[in-house]
Coordinates of C-alpha atoms in Angstrom, one line a residue:
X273 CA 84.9 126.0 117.7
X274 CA 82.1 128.7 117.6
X275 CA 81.1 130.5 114.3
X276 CA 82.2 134.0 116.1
X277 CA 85.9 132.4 115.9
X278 CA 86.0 130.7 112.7
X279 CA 84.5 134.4 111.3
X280 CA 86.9 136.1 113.1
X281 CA 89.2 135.4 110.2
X282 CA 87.2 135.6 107.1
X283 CA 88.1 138.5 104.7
X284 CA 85.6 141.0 104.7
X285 CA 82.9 140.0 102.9
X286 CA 83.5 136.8 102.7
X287 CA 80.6 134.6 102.0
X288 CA 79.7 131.1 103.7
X289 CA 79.9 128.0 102.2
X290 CA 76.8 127.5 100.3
X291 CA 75.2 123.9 101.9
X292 CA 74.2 121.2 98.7
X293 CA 72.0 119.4 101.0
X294 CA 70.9 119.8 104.8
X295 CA 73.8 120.1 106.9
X296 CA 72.7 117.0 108.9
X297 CA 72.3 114.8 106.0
X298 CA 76.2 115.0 105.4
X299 CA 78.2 112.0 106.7
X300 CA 75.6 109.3 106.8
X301 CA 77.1 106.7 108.2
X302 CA 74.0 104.8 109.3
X303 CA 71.5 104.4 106.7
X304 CA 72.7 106.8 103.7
X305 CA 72.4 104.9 100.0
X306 CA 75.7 103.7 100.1
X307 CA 75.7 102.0 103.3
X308 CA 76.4 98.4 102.3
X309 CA 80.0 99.8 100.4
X310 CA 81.1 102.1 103.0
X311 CA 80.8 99.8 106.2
X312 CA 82.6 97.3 103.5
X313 CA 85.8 99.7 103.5
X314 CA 85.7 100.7 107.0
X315 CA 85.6 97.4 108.5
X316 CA 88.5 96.2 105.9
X317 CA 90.4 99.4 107.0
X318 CA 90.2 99.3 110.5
X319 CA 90.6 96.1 110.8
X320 CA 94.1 95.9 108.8
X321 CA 94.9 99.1 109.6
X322 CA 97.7 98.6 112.0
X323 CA 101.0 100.9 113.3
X324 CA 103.4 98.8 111.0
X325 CA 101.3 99.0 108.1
X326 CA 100.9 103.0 108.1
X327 CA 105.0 103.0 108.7
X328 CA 105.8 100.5 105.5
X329 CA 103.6 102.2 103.4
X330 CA 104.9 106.0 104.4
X331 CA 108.7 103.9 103.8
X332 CA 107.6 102.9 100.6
X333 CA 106.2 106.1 98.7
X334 CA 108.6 108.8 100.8
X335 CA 111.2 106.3 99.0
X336 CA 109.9 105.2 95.8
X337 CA 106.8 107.6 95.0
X338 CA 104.4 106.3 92.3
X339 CA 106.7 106.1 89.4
X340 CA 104.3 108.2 87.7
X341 CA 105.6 111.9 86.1
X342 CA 102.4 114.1 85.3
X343 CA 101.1 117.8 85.8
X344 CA 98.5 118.9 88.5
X345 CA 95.8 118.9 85.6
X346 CA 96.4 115.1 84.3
X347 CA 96.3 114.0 88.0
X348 CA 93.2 116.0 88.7
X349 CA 91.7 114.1 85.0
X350 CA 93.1 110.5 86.8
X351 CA 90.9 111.1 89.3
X352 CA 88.0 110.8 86.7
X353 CA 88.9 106.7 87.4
X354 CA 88.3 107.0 90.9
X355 CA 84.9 107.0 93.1
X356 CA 85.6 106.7 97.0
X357 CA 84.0 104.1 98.4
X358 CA 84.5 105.3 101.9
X359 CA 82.0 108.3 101.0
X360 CA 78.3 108.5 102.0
X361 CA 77.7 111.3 100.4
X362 CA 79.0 111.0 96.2
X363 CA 79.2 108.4 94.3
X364 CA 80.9 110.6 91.4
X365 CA 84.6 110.4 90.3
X366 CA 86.7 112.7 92.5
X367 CA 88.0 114.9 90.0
X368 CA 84.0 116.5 90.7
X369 CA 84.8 116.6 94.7
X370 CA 88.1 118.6 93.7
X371 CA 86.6 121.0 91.5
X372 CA 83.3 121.5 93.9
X373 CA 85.7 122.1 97.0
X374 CA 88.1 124.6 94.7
X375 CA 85.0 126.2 93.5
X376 CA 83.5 127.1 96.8
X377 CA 86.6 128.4 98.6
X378 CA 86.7 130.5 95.7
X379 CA 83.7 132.2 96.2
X380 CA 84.4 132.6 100.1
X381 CA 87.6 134.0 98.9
X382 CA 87.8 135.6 95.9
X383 CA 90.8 137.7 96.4
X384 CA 94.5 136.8 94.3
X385 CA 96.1 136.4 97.7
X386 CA 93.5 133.3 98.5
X387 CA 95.1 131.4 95.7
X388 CA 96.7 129.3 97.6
X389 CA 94.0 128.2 99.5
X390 CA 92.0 127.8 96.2
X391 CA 95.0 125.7 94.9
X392 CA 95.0 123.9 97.9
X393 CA 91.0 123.2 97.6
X394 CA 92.0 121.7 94.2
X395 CA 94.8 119.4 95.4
X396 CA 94.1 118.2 98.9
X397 CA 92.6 114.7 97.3
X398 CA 95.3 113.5 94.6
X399 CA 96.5 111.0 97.1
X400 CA 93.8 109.1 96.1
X401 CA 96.0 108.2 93.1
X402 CA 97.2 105.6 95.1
X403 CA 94.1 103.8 94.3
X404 CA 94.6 103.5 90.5
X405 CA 95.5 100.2 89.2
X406 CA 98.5 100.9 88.2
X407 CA 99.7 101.8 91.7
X408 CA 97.8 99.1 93.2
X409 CA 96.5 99.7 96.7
X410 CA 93.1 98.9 97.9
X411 CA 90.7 101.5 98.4
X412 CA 90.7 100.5 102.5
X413 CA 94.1 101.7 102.3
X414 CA 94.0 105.3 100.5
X415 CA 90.5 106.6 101.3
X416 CA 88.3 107.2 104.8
X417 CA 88.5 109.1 107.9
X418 CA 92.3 109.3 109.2
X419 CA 93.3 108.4 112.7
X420 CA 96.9 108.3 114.7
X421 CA 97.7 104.4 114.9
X422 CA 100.5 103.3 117.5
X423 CA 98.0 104.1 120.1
X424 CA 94.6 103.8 121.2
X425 CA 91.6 103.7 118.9
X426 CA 88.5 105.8 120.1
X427 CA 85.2 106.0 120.1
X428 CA 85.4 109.2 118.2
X429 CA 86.1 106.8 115.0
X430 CA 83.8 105.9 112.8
X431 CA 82.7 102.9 112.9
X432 CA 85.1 101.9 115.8
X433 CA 83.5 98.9 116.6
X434 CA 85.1 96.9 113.6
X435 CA 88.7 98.2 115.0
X436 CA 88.3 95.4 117.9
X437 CA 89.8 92.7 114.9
X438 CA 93.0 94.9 114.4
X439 CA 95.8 93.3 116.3
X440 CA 96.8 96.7 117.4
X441 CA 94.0 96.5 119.4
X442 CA 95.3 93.9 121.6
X443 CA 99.5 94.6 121.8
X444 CA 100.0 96.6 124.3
X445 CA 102.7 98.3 122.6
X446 CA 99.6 100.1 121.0
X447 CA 96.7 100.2 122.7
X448 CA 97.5 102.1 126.0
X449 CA 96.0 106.3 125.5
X450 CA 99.4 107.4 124.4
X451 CA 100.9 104.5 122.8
X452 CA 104.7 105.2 121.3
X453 CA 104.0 108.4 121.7
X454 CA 104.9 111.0 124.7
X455 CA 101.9 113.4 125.8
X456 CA 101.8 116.7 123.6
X457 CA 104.2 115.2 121.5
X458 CA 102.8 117.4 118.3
X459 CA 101.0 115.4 115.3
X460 CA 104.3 116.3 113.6
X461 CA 105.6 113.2 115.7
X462 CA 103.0 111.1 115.3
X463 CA 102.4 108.3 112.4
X464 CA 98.3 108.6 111.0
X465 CA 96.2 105.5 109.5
X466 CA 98.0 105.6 105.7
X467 CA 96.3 107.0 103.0
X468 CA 95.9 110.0 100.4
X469 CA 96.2 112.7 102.7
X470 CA 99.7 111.5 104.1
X471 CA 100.8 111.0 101.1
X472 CA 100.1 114.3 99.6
X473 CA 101.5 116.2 102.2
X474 CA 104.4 114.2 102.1
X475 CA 104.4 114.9 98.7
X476 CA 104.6 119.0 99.0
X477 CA 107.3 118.0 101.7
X478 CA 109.6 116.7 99.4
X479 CA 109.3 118.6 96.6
X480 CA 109.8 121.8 98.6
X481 CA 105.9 123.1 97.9
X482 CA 105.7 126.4 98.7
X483 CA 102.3 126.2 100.3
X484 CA 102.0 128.0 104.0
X485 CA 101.7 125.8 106.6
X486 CA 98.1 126.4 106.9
X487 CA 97.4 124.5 103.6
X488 CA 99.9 121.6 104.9
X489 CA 97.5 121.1 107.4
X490 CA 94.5 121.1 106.0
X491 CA 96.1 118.4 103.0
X492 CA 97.5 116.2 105.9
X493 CA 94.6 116.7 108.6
X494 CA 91.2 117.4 106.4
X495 CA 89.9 113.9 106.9
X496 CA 91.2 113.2 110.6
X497 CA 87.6 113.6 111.5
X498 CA 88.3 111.9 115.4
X499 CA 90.6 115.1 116.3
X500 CA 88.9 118.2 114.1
X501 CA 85.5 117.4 114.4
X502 CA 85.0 115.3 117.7
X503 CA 88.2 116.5 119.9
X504 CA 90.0 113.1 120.1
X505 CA 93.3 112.9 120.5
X506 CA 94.3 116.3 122.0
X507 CA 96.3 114.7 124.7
X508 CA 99.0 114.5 121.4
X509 CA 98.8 118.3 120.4
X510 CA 101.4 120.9 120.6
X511 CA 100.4 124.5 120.6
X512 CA 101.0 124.7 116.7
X513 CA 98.2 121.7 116.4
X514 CA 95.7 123.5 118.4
X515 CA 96.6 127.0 116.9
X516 CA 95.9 125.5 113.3
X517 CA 92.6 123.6 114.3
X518 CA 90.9 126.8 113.1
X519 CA 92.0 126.5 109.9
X520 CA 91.1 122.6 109.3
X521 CA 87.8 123.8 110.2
X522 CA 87.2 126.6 107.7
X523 CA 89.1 124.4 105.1
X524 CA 86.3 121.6 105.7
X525 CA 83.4 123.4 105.3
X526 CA 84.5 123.7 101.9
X527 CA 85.6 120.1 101.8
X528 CA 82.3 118.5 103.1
X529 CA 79.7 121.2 102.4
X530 CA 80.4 121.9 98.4
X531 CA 79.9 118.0 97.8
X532 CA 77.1 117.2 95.3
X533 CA 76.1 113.9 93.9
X534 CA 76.1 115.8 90.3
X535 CA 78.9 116.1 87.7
X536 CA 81.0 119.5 87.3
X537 CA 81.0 121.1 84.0
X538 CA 85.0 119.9 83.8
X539 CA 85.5 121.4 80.5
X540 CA 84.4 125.0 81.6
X541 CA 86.5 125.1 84.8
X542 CA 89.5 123.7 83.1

């Protein structure tokens, strides 16, 4: 998508995400600092990563949640326990990475009917709760780029090469371009590589969030890297998937951009 289109609707005004870093120095997944830890989770993840998994997992928490009764605020502070290891960029605890993604969509947006998008900016990563020891799944399994399974993996994956050790890779239930699924089925229809971004959203499903459906998008979609960034997968869209495209990508300059290897000030955005 061109700039002319993402800026077509931007308040007026509006200011652009303010880069931490060089724009090409984000998503290192060759050399960065962290190398060693994020192949690591990658090659765990894409390797036990299959279609059944994904649809026990989205089973088990649609059924049972987390057993685990807080406010937004005590499951941002959580997050203080968790540091991705799936991220080539921070090596902070996440409840920075919310704060520096609320923070800059609330600069780009400053106006009182934005707050959902702010609020949204805030919440997108408390999936990653699912990582805490009390809830007990591994990191491979909560954090990373997201990807449809019950169909082909693609190039457009980081890392692809370590999904040739996932036995989805040789069923052919699962490994033919569309899989279980019908063409333009609509992601609606289709199950994604588990983690904290299906879970949220299935979260603000089923306790009747109020969010538009732009913000359901960008909580369920903001790390399925394959389809928003590289155009994978569009053989599986519908014309509400395509429509809200723009708005993943607005939603993940914010995401990606704001993120700084240095703590927020936690206490004065609180």
């Amino acid at each position: 998508m061109s700039s002319d289109v993402v800026a077509s609707f931007l308040p007026d005004g509006a200011s652009e995400v303010q880069y931490t870093k060089d724009k090409a120095d984000f998503r290192n997944y060759a050399d960065s600092k962290l190398q060693d830890r994020v192949s690591r989770t990658y090659e765990v993840q894409h390797t036990q990563m299959t279609y059944t998994y994904a649809q026990e997992k989205l089973k088990h928490f649609t059924t049972h949640g987390i057993n685990m009764e807080m406010t937004i605020w005590e499951a941002c502070e959580m997050l203080n326990a968790i540091v991705d290891e799936s991220d080539p960029d921070v090596d902070t605890p996440q409840i920075h990475h919310l704060l520096q993604t609320a923070e800059a969509i609330r600069r780009a947006y400053p106006g009182e009917e934005w707050d959902w998008f702010h609020l949204t900016g805030l919440i997108h990563d408390l999936g990653k709760l699912l990582a805490l020891p009390q809830v007990g799944l591994p990191q491979w399994a909560v954090v990373g780029d997201t990807f449809p399974v019950g169909c082909k993996f693609v190039e457009e994956n980081v890392f692809s090469e370590f999904f040739a050790a996932n036995p989805d890779n040789s069923d052919p239930r699962y490994n033919t371009v569309n899989g279980v699924y019908e063409p333009g089925c609509g992601l609606d229809k289709v199950t994604m590589s588990w983690g904290h971004d299906e879970y949220m959203y299935q979260v603000c499903l089923r306790n009747k969030a109020t969010l538009p459906v732009q913000a359901l998008y960008m909580i369920r979609f903001h790390s399925f890297y394959p389809w928003h960034r590289y155009g994978a997968y569009t053989h599986l869209l519908n014309d509400q998937d395509r429509d809200m495209l723009k708005w993943v990508l607005e939603f993940n300059k914010y995401d990606l951009y704001s993120k700084e290897d240095v703590a927020v000030d936690v206490a004065a955005l609180k």
